[in-house]
Amino acid sequence: MTRLDRLVASGVPDDEAVAAVLPSAERLAKGPVAVIECFQEIPCDPCAAACPRGAILPFGDIKDLPSIDHELCNGCANCVVKCPGLAIFVIDVSSGGDRVIIKMPYEYLPLPRRDQEVWGLDRSGKRVAKVKVLRVQRPAAFDRTALLTIEVPASEVHNVRGIAPPAGGDDR
Amino acid sequence: MTRTEIVVVGGGPAGLAASLAASRSGAKVLLIERQAQLGGQLVKQTHRFFGSSAQSAGVRGITIARDLAGQAASMPEITVWTQTEALGYYAGGTLLAERPERVEIVQGARMVLCVGASERPLAFPNNDLPGVYGAGAVQTLMNVYGVLPGRRVVMVGAGNIGLIVSYQLLQAGVEVAAILEAAPQVGGYLVHAAKIARAGVPIMTSHSVVAAFGETELVGIRAARLGPDWRPVPGTGFDVDCDVLCLAVGLSPLVELARLVGCEVCYIPELGGYVPVHDDELETTVPGVYVAGDAAGVEEASSALIEGHLAGLAAAHGLYPQVDYEAHRGAALAELEALRAGPTGAKIRVGLSKMAQVKGGGRQ
């Protein structure tokens, strides 16, 4: 078993692969930080150019996996809406409470509404917890990729990576 | 008769890039496109492109198409004929082009064939039922005409096309029941696969369709697991209700026009099948006739853009020698090499090394 067997067979990343790209517990406790779930060498580098702090290191070779310095990253989420693979998320567990924050890209309509409760989905699309939408950003500069800020149970912060289509959402 | 210096056949990414490169070298270009709008397959690609941020990575295909078509329109050296089909070719560089009102005789000193590829079919009982589509048709219906192909889709093929079209179907509000992939692994980019998996669509590798059902239209399919011999394993069949079966099982270069022109064609499975023999300047075995994009070997749109650029530069160079030709050519070749590096470029690299052997052998 290599650590990508499940991913290449089903599109769902292996737990081991996901664990390997997580920031340290100390860094997570400090505040928002980007998690890059990009596991395959493909010719792609816009994330590095999107980072205003140089935390995503410049690519030596365009096919390299992205390399992020979690200490430099402040979780601004610029890269989240620039990644063509929609593979970057920002997580913020610094509240220390049982509700924590995830920022994720979203390219479906209708958009959820602010304060709406929707199902949070895991990497295989399974409903894992009800989550609350705190913010929906979709300025012209994001070129039709929305940035959702959602509040999820702390126990699911490493599992929730999508939301179910919102009922009565914003169909703009 | 219409005289021009370079005739470009096909207004997709390769043809647009070829026209722009050739016209910027000073050549007069006639660009012929069958559809009413330029852009080729780009006009259906609503997703952000991969590649280098120095090129157009992160930009959606539809935006790239609009930008390139706008650039072409602003170049006085480029004449664009849309709704025009290349009908025939006669010795000496004479092309017959069917326009909406009349048939034109076109005479050009050079020709660049950017005619793309066609989708491969798949053999199974009832594969001719209404509701069985190629992925290109589903994309055209949805993204060009705004028509949903159906309500519940089974996708066959987890290459980039199958994955991207599945994502677009989900975005259009269509249910995707499953993606079946005959190979034991996802062929497309894993980030595309992950995006679809987290929307709840099962990607079933080592599976394929074995039959379709329906009297007058598709109502369901039977799928089965495939063994190591790629044959259905007895007892693993199961039925799935669906009104659309979408086939995304690969593309083959369109070589008819190249053959008519007299270009030598060879069979290289890694490039999609029969493909015109060409060198790394994209020149075929007929001097002055170039090929680029999927017509030169099936690849991504990002490589088609660079190949078109290279072919356009090379075609114009013979007419209007450029002092910095080698520098431009070297830069484009380096970009292509970077795009084809890594595990996802392995197949195309094998195909191109076979092409280099064929080409080398032909010169001896």
Coordinates of C-alpha atoms in Angstrom, one line a residue:
Chain A
M1 CA 0.0 0.0 0.0
T2 CA 1.3 3.4 -0.9
R3 CA -0.3 6.4 0.7
L4 CA -2.2 7.3 -2.5
D5 CA -3.8 3.9 -3.3
R6 CA -7.3 5.0 -2.2
L7 CA -7.0 8.4 -4.0
V8 CA -6.0 6.9 -7.3
A9 CA -8.7 4.2 -7.1
S10 CA -11.6 6.4 -6.0
G11 CA -10.7 10.1 -5.8
V12 CA -10.9 10.1 -2.0
P13 CA -7.5 10.9 -0.5
D14 CA -6.0 8.4 2.0
D15 CA -6.0 9.4 5.7
E16 CA -2.2 9.1 5.7
A17 CA -1.9 11.5 2.7
V18 CA -4.2 14.0 4.4
A19 CA -2.3 13.8 7.7
A20 CA 1.0 14.4 5.9
V21 CA -0.1 17.9 4.7
L22 CA -1.6 19.1 8.0
P23 CA 0.2 21.9 9.9
S24 CA 1.6 21.1 13.3
A25 CA -0.7 21.2 16.3
E26 CA 1.2 24.2 17.6
R27 CA 0.7 26.1 14.3
L28 CA -3.0 25.2 14.2
A29 CA -3.5 26.6 17.7
K30 CA -2.1 30.0 16.6
G31 CA -4.7 30.9 14.0
P32 CA -6.0 30.5 10.5
V33 CA -3.7 28.5 8.1
A34 CA -3.9 27.0 4.6
V35 CA -4.0 23.3 4.1
I36 CA -3.0 22.2 0.6
E37 CA -4.6 18.9 -0.4
C38 CA -2.6 18.5 -3.6
F39 CA -1.1 15.0 -3.8
Q40 CA -0.1 14.5 -7.4
E41 CA 2.7 16.0 -9.5
I42 CA 0.8 17.9 -12.2
P43 CA 2.1 20.9 -14.2
C44 CA 0.4 23.7 -12.1
D45 CA 1.7 26.6 -10.0
P46 CA -0.8 29.4 -9.6
C47 CA -0.9 28.9 -5.8
A48 CA 2.6 30.2 -5.3
A49 CA 1.9 33.4 -7.3
A50 CA -1.4 33.9 -5.4
C51 CA 0.4 34.0 -2.0
P52 CA 1.2 37.6 -0.9
R53 CA 3.5 36.4 1.9
G54 CA 5.7 34.0 0.0
A55 CA 4.5 31.2 2.3
I56 CA 3.8 29.0 -0.7
L57 CA 7.3 28.6 -2.0
P58 CA 8.1 29.4 -5.6
F59 CA 8.2 26.3 -7.8
G60 CA 11.6 25.0 -8.9
D61 CA 9.8 22.8 -11.4
I62 CA 6.2 23.4 -12.4
K63 CA 5.3 19.8 -11.8
D64 CA 6.5 19.8 -8.1
L65 CA 4.0 19.4 -5.3
P66 CA 3.3 22.8 -3.7
S67 CA 5.4 23.5 -0.6
I68 CA 4.1 25.7 2.1
D69 CA 5.7 27.3 5.1
H70 CA 2.9 27.2 7.6
E71 CA 4.7 29.6 9.9
L72 CA 4.6 32.3 7.2
C73 CA 1.0 31.6 6.2
N74 CA -1.6 33.8 7.8
G75 CA -4.6 32.0 6.3
C76 CA -5.6 34.9 4.0
A77 CA -7.2 32.5 1.6
N78 CA -6.0 34.2 -1.6
C79 CA -4.7 30.8 -2.7
V80 CA -8.0 29.1 -2.0
V81 CA -9.9 30.8 -4.8
K82 CA -6.9 30.7 -7.2
C83 CA -6.2 26.9 -7.1
P84 CA -7.5 25.4 -10.3
G85 CA -7.9 22.1 -8.4
L86 CA -10.0 23.6 -5.6
A87 CA -7.6 21.7 -3.4
I88 CA -6.8 24.4 -0.8
F89 CA -8.7 25.0 2.5
V90 CA -8.1 27.4 5.4
I91 CA -8.7 26.1 8.9
D92 CA -8.8 28.0 12.1
V93 CA -9.1 26.1 15.4
S94 CA -7.6 29.0 17.4
S95 CA -10.8 29.7 19.3
G96 CA -10.1 26.5 21.2
G97 CA -13.9 26.0 21.5
D98 CA -16.0 23.2 20.1
R99 CA -16.9 25.3 17.0
V100 CA -14.1 26.1 14.6
I101 CA -13.8 27.8 11.2
I102 CA -13.1 26.4 7.6
K103 CA -12.8 28.5 4.5
M104 CA -13.4 26.6 1.2
P105 CA -13.9 27.2 -2.5
Y106 CA -17.4 26.7 -3.8
E107 CA -18.5 26.7 -7.5
Y108 CA -22.1 25.6 -7.4
L109 CA -25.4 27.5 -7.5
P110 CA -27.4 28.3 -5.5
L111 CA -24.9 29.8 -3.1
P112 CA -25.8 29.2 0.5
R113 CA -27.0 32.3 2.5
R114 CA -25.2 33.8 5.4
D115 CA -26.2 32.1 8.7
Q116 CA -27.8 29.2 6.8
E117 CA -27.3 25.7 8.3
V118 CA -26.3 23.1 5.7
W119 CA -24.8 19.6 5.8
G120 CA -21.0 19.5 5.8
L121 CA -19.7 16.7 3.6
D122 CA -16.5 14.7 4.0
R123 CA -14.1 13.9 1.2
S124 CA -16.3 11.1 -0.1
G125 CA -19.5 13.3 0.0
K126 CA -20.8 11.7 3.2
R127 CA -22.8 14.0 5.4
V128 CA -20.8 14.3 8.6
A129 CA -22.2 17.3 10.5
K130 CA -24.5 20.3 10.3
V131 CA -22.4 23.4 9.7
K132 CA -23.3 27.1 9.7
V133 CA -22.4 29.4 6.9
L134 CA -20.8 32.6 8.3
R135 CA -19.8 34.3 5.2
V136 CA -20.1 34.0 1.4
Q137 CA -17.7 36.0 -0.7
R138 CA -17.8 36.2 -4.5
P139 CA -16.3 39.4 -5.7
A140 CA -15.5 39.8 -9.4
A141 CA -11.8 39.2 -8.7
F142 CA -12.6 35.7 -7.6
D143 CA -13.8 35.0 -11.2
R144 CA -17.0 33.0 -10.2
T145 CA -15.4 30.9 -7.5
A146 CA -17.1 31.7 -4.2
L147 CA -15.2 31.6 -0.9
L148 CA -17.3 30.1 1.9
T149 CA -16.5 30.6 5.6
I150 CA -18.3 27.9 7.6
E151 CA -18.4 27.0 11.3
V152 CA -18.1 23.3 12.0
P153 CA -17.8 21.1 15.1
A154 CA -14.2 21.0 16.2
S155 CA -14.2 17.2 15.9
E156 CA -14.9 17.5 12.2
V157 CA -12.4 20.2 11.2
H158 CA -10.2 17.7 9.3
N159 CA -13.1 15.9 7.8
V160 CA -15.5 18.5 6.4
R161 CA -14.4 19.5 2.9
G162 CA -17.7 20.4 1.2
I163 CA -21.3 21.3 1.7
A164 CA -24.5 19.7 0.4
P165 CA -26.5 21.9 -2.0
P166 CA -28.3 24.5 0.2
A167 CA -32.1 24.5 0.2
G168 CA -33.5 27.9 -0.9
G169 CA -30.0 29.3 -1.5
D170 CA -28.9 32.3 -3.3
D171 CA -29.3 31.6 -7.0
R172 CA -27.6 34.7 -8.4
Chain B
M1 CA -9.9 32.6 -55.7
T2 CA -8.7 33.9 -52.4
R3 CA -4.9 34.2 -52.0
T4 CA -3.2 34.3 -48.6
E5 CA 0.2 33.4 -47.2
I6 CA -0.8 31.0 -44.4
V7 CA -4.1 29.0 -44.2
V8 CA -5.0 27.8 -40.7
V9 CA -7.7 25.2 -40.6
G10 CA -9.4 25.1 -37.3
G11 CA -10.1 27.9 -34.8
G12 CA -9.5 26.1 -31.5
P13 CA -6.6 26.9 -29.1
A14 CA -4.0 25.6 -31.5
G15 CA -5.4 27.4 -34.6
L16 CA -5.8 30.6 -32.8
A17 CA -2.3 30.5 -31.3
A18 CA -0.9 29.6 -34.8
S19 CA -2.8 32.5 -36.4
L20 CA -1.6 35.0 -33.8
A21 CA 2.1 33.8 -33.9
A22 CA 2.2 33.8 -37.7
S23 CA 0.5 37.2 -38.1
R24 CA 2.8 38.8 -35.5
S25 CA 5.7 37.6 -37.7
G26 CA 4.1 39.6 -40.5
A27 CA 2.3 36.9 -42.4
K28 CA -1.1 37.2 -43.9
V29 CA -3.3 34.6 -42.4
L30 CA -6.7 33.1 -43.3
L31 CA -8.3 31.3 -40.4
I32 CA -11.0 28.8 -41.3
E33 CA -13.4 27.6 -38.5
R34 CA -16.4 25.3 -39.0
Q35 CA -18.4 26.6 -36.0
A36 CA -20.0 30.0 -35.8
Q37 CA -17.6 31.1 -33.1
L38 CA -13.9 30.7 -32.5
G39 CA -12.4 28.8 -29.6
G40 CA -13.0 25.2 -30.4
Q41 CA -13.3 23.1 -27.3
L42 CA -12.3 26.1 -25.1
V43 CA -15.8 27.5 -25.4
K44 CA -17.1 24.6 -23.3
Q45 CA -14.3 24.6 -20.7
T46 CA -15.8 26.5 -17.7
H47 CA -13.1 25.3 -15.3
R48 CA -9.8 27.0 -14.4
F49 CA -6.8 25.7 -16.3
F50 CA -3.8 24.2 -14.8
G51 CA -0.3 25.0 -16.1
S52 CA 2.1 27.9 -15.4
S53 CA 0.8 31.1 -13.9
A54 CA 3.2 32.8 -16.4
Q55 CA 0.9 31.5 -19.1
S56 CA -2.8 31.2 -18.4
A57 CA -3.1 28.9 -15.5
G58 CA -5.9 29.6 -13.1
V59 CA -7.9 31.2 -16.0
R60 CA -11.1 29.5 -17.2
G61 CA -11.1 28.0 -20.8
I62 CA -14.1 30.2 -21.8
T63 CA -12.1 33.3 -20.8
I64 CA -9.0 32.1 -22.8
A65 CA -11.2 31.5 -25.9
R66 CA -12.6 35.1 -25.6
D67 CA -9.2 36.7 -25.1
L68 CA -7.6 34.8 -28.1
A69 CA -10.6 35.5 -30.4
G70 CA -10.4 39.2 -29.4
Q71 CA -6.7 39.3 -30.2
A72 CA -7.3 37.6 -33.6
A73 CA -10.0 40.1 -34.4
S74 CA -7.6 43.0 -33.6
M75 CA -4.9 41.7 -36.0
P76 CA -5.4 43.2 -39.5
E77 CA -3.2 40.4 -41.0
I78 CA -5.8 37.8 -39.9
T79 CA -8.9 37.1 -41.9
V80 CA -11.4 34.9 -40.1
W81 CA -14.0 32.8 -41.9
T82 CA -16.3 31.1 -39.4
Q83 CA -19.0 28.6 -40.5
T84 CA -16.5 27.5 -43.1
E85 CA -15.5 23.9 -43.7
A86 CA -12.4 22.6 -45.5
L87 CA -14.0 20.5 -48.2
G88 CA -11.1 19.4 -50.4
Y89 CA -7.5 19.8 -51.3
Y90 CA -5.8 19.9 -54.6
A91 CA -2.1 19.6 -55.4
G92 CA -0.2 22.9 -55.2
G93 CA -1.7 24.2 -52.1
T94 CA -5.3 24.7 -53.2
L95 CA -7.9 24.3 -50.6
L96 CA -11.7 24.2 -51.2
A97 CA -13.6 25.9 -48.4
E98 CA -17.4 25.8 -48.1
R99 CA -18.8 29.0 -46.7
P100 CA -22.4 29.7 -45.8
E101 CA -23.1 31.4 -49.2
R102 CA -20.6 29.8 -51.6
V103 CA -17.6 27.6 -52.1
E104 CA -14.3 29.3 -52.2
I105 CA -11.0 28.3 -53.7
V106 CA -8.2 29.2 -51.3
Q107 CA -4.5 29.4 -52.3
G108 CA -1.9 29.6 -49.5
A109 CA 1.9 29.2 -49.4
R110 CA 1.7 27.4 -46.1
M111 CA -1.0 25.5 -44.2
V112 CA -1.4 24.7 -40.5
L113 CA -3.9 21.9 -39.7
C114 CA -5.4 22.4 -36.3
V115 CA -8.5 20.3 -36.9
G116 CA -8.6 18.6 -33.5
A117 CA -9.8 15.1 -32.6
S118 CA -12.9 13.0 -32.6
E119 CA -14.3 11.0 -29.7
R120 CA -13.9 7.2 -29.6
P121 CA -17.0 5.1 -29.4
L122 CA -17.4 2.1 -27.0
A123 CA -19.0 -1.2 -28.1
F124 CA -21.8 -2.7 -26.0
P125 CA -25.4 -3.8 -26.7
N126 CA -27.7 -0.9 -27.4
N127 CA -25.0 1.7 -27.6
D128 CA -27.1 3.4 -30.3
L129 CA -30.0 4.3 -28.0
P130 CA -31.0 7.9 -27.7
G131 CA -29.4 9.1 -24.4
V132 CA -26.0 7.5 -25.1
Y133 CA -23.8 10.5 -25.7
G134 CA -20.2 11.4 -26.2
A135 CA -18.8 13.8 -23.6
G136 CA -18.3 16.5 -26.2
A137 CA -21.9 16.4 -27.1
V138 CA -23.0 16.7 -23.5
Q139 CA -20.7 19.7 -23.0
T140 CA -22.0 21.3 -26.2
L141 CA -25.6 20.9 -25.1
M142 CA -25.0 22.3 -21.7
N143 CA -22.3 24.9 -22.2
V144 CA -23.0 26.2 -25.7
Y145 CA -26.7 25.8 -26.0
G146 CA -27.8 25.8 -22.3
V147 CA -29.7 22.6 -22.6
L148 CA -29.6 19.8 -20.0
P149 CA -28.9 16.4 -21.5
G150 CA -31.0 14.6 -19.0
R151 CA -31.6 14.2 -15.3
R152 CA -29.4 11.3 -14.2
V153 CA -26.1 10.5 -15.8
V154 CA -23.6 7.6 -15.7
M155 CA -20.2 8.7 -16.9
V156 CA -17.8 6.2 -18.5
G157 CA -14.2 7.3 -18.2
A158 CA -12.3 9.0 -15.4
G159 CA -9.8 10.8 -17.5
N160 CA -9.7 14.6 -17.3
I161 CA -12.7 14.9 -19.8
G162 CA -14.9 12.4 -17.9
L163 CA -14.0 14.1 -14.6
I164 CA -14.5 17.7 -15.9
V165 CA -17.8 16.9 -17.6
S166 CA -19.1 15.2 -14.5
Y167 CA -18.2 18.3 -12.5
Q168 CA -20.0 20.5 -15.1
L169 CA -23.0 18.3 -14.9
L170 CA -23.1 18.6 -11.1
Q171 CA -22.8 22.4 -11.5
A172 CA -25.8 22.4 -14.0
G173 CA -27.8 20.5 -11.3
V174 CA -27.8 17.1 -13.0
E175 CA -27.3 14.0 -10.8
V176 CA -24.2 12.0 -11.7
A177 CA -25.0 8.4 -10.4
A178 CA -21.4 7.1 -10.9
I179 CA -18.2 7.4 -12.9
L180 CA -17.1 4.1 -14.3
E181 CA -13.4 3.7 -15.2
A182 CA -12.1 0.5 -16.8
A183 CA -8.6 1.1 -15.6
P184 CA -7.7 0.3 -12.0
Q185 CA -6.8 4.0 -11.4
V186 CA -8.2 7.4 -12.2
G187 CA -6.6 8.7 -15.4
G188 CA -7.3 12.4 -14.9
Y189 CA -5.9 14.8 -12.4
L190 CA -6.5 13.6 -8.9
V191 CA -7.6 17.1 -7.7
H192 CA -10.5 16.9 -10.3
A193 CA -11.4 13.4 -8.9
A194 CA -11.3 14.6 -5.3
K195 CA -13.6 17.5 -6.2
I196 CA -16.2 15.1 -7.6
A197 CA -15.8 12.5 -4.9
R198 CA -16.5 15.1 -2.2
A199 CA -19.7 16.0 -4.0
G200 CA -20.8 12.4 -3.3
V201 CA -20.2 10.9 -6.8
P202 CA -18.7 7.4 -6.6
I203 CA -15.7 6.9 -8.9
M204 CA -15.6 3.2 -9.6
T205 CA -12.3 2.1 -11.1
S206 CA -12.0 -1.4 -12.7
H207 CA -15.6 -1.0 -13.8
S208 CA -17.3 -0.4 -17.1
V209 CA -20.6 -0.5 -18.9
V210 CA -21.6 -3.8 -20.4
A211 CA -25.1 -3.0 -21.8
A212 CA -27.6 -0.3 -22.1
F213 CA -31.4 -0.7 -21.7
G214 CA -34.4 1.0 -23.2
E215 CA -37.0 0.5 -25.9
T216 CA -37.1 4.0 -27.5
E217 CA -34.6 5.8 -25.2
L218 CA -32.1 5.0 -22.5
V219 CA -33.6 4.0 -19.1
G220 CA -30.6 2.3 -17.5
I221 CA -27.4 0.5 -17.9
R222 CA -25.6 -2.6 -16.6
A223 CA -22.2 -2.2 -15.2
A224 CA -19.7 -4.8 -14.1
R225 CA -16.3 -5.0 -12.4
L226 CA -13.5 -5.8 -14.8
G227 CA -10.8 -8.4 -14.0
P228 CA -7.1 -8.0 -14.7
D229 CA -7.8 -9.1 -18.3
W230 CA -10.1 -6.1 -18.6
R231 CA -13.1 -8.5 -19.1
P232 CA -16.3 -8.3 -16.9
V233 CA -16.0 -10.6 -13.9
P234 CA -19.0 -13.0 -13.9
G235 CA -21.5 -12.3 -11.1
T236 CA -20.4 -8.7 -10.6
G237 CA -23.0 -7.1 -12.9
F238 CA -25.4 -4.5 -11.4
D239 CA -28.0 -2.2 -13.0
V240 CA -28.1 1.6 -12.7
D241 CA -31.1 3.7 -13.7
C242 CA -30.1 6.7 -15.8
D243 CA -31.4 8.7 -18.8
V244 CA -27.9 9.6 -20.0
L245 CA -24.8 7.5 -20.5
C246 CA -21.9 9.8 -21.2
L247 CA -18.8 8.3 -22.9
A248 CA -15.5 9.9 -22.2
V249 CA -13.2 7.1 -23.3
G250 CA -10.6 8.9 -25.3
L251 CA -10.0 10.9 -28.5
S252 CA -8.3 10.2 -31.8
P253 CA -6.7 12.8 -34.0
L254 CA -8.6 13.8 -37.1
V255 CA -6.3 12.9 -39.9
E256 CA -8.6 13.0 -43.0
L257 CA -7.4 16.4 -44.2
A258 CA -3.8 15.6 -43.6
R259 CA -4.1 12.4 -45.6
L260 CA -5.8 14.3 -48.4
V261 CA -2.9 16.7 -48.5
G262 CA -0.6 13.7 -48.7
C263 CA 1.0 13.8 -45.3
E264 CA 2.4 10.6 -44.1
V265 CA 0.4 9.2 -41.2
C266 CA 1.6 6.7 -38.5
Y267 CA -0.1 4.8 -35.7
I268 CA 1.0 5.8 -32.2
P269 CA -1.5 4.7 -29.5
E270 CA 0.0 7.1 -26.9
L271 CA -0.9 10.0 -29.2
G272 CA -4.4 8.8 -29.8
G273 CA -4.1 6.5 -32.8
Y274 CA -3.3 7.6 -36.4
V275 CA -1.4 10.9 -36.4
P276 CA 0.4 12.9 -39.1
V277 CA 4.2 12.3 -38.9
H278 CA 5.8 15.6 -37.9
D279 CA 9.0 17.0 -36.5
D280 CA 9.4 19.2 -33.4
E281 CA 8.6 22.3 -35.5
L282 CA 5.2 20.6 -36.2
E283 CA 6.0 20.3 -39.9
T284 CA 4.5 17.2 -41.6
T285 CA 6.1 15.2 -44.3
V286 CA 4.6 17.6 -46.9
P287 CA 6.9 20.7 -46.8
G288 CA 5.0 23.8 -45.7
V289 CA 2.2 21.9 -44.1
Y290 CA 2.1 21.9 -40.3
V291 CA -0.1 20.3 -37.7
A292 CA -0.8 21.3 -34.1
G293 CA -3.0 20.6 -31.2
D294 CA -5.0 17.4 -30.8
A295 CA -4.6 16.8 -34.5
A296 CA -0.9 16.3 -33.9
G297 CA -1.4 14.0 -30.9
V298 CA -4.1 14.2 -28.3
E299 CA -3.1 16.3 -25.3
E300 CA -4.3 19.1 -23.1
A301 CA -5.5 22.5 -24.4
S302 CA -2.5 24.2 -22.7
S303 CA -0.1 22.2 -24.9
A304 CA -2.3 22.9 -27.9
L305 CA -1.8 26.6 -27.3
I306 CA 2.0 26.3 -27.3
E307 CA 2.1 23.8 -30.2
G308 CA -0.1 26.2 -32.3
H309 CA 2.3 29.0 -31.4
L310 CA 5.3 27.0 -32.5
A311 CA 3.6 25.9 -35.8
G312 CA 2.6 29.5 -36.5
L313 CA 6.1 30.7 -35.8
A314 CA 7.6 28.0 -38.0
A315 CA 5.2 28.5 -40.9
A316 CA 5.8 32.3 -40.9
H317 CA 9.5 32.0 -40.5
G318 CA 9.9 30.6 -44.0
L319 CA 8.1 33.6 -45.4
Y320 CA 9.3 36.3 -43.1
P321 CA 12.5 35.3 -41.4
Q322 CA 12.6 36.5 -37.8
V323 CA 16.0 37.3 -36.2
D324 CA 14.8 36.1 -32.8
Y325 CA 13.1 32.9 -34.2
E326 CA 15.4 30.5 -32.4
A327 CA 14.9 32.2 -29.1
H328 CA 11.1 32.2 -29.4
R329 CA 11.1 28.6 -30.6
G330 CA 13.4 27.5 -27.8
A331 CA 11.2 29.2 -25.2
A332 CA 8.1 27.5 -26.5
L333 CA 9.8 24.1 -26.6
A334 CA 10.9 24.6 -23.0
E335 CA 7.3 25.4 -22.0
L336 CA 6.0 22.3 -23.7
E337 CA 8.6 20.2 -22.0
A338 CA 7.6 21.6 -18.6
L339 CA 4.0 20.8 -19.2
R340 CA 4.8 17.3 -20.3
A341 CA 7.1 16.6 -17.3
G342 CA 6.1 14.4 -14.4
P343 CA 3.9 11.3 -14.1
T344 CA 0.9 12.8 -15.8
G345 CA 3.0 13.5 -18.9
A346 CA 4.5 10.0 -19.1
K347 CA 2.1 8.7 -21.9
I348 CA 2.6 11.7 -24.1
R349 CA 6.4 11.5 -23.7
V350 CA 6.3 7.9 -24.8
G351 CA 4.2 8.9 -27.8
L352 CA 6.5 11.7 -28.8
S353 CA 9.6 9.5 -28.5
K354 CA 8.0 7.1 -30.9
M355 CA 7.2 10.0 -33.2
A356 CA 10.8 11.1 -33.1
Q357 CA 11.9 7.5 -34.1
V358 CA 9.4 7.4 -37.0
K359 CA 10.6 10.8 -38.1
G360 CA 14.2 9.9 -37.8
G361 CA 13.7 6.7 -39.6
G362 CA 11.9 8.5 -42.5
R363 CA 14.9 10.8 -43.0
Q364 CA 17.5 8.0 -43.3

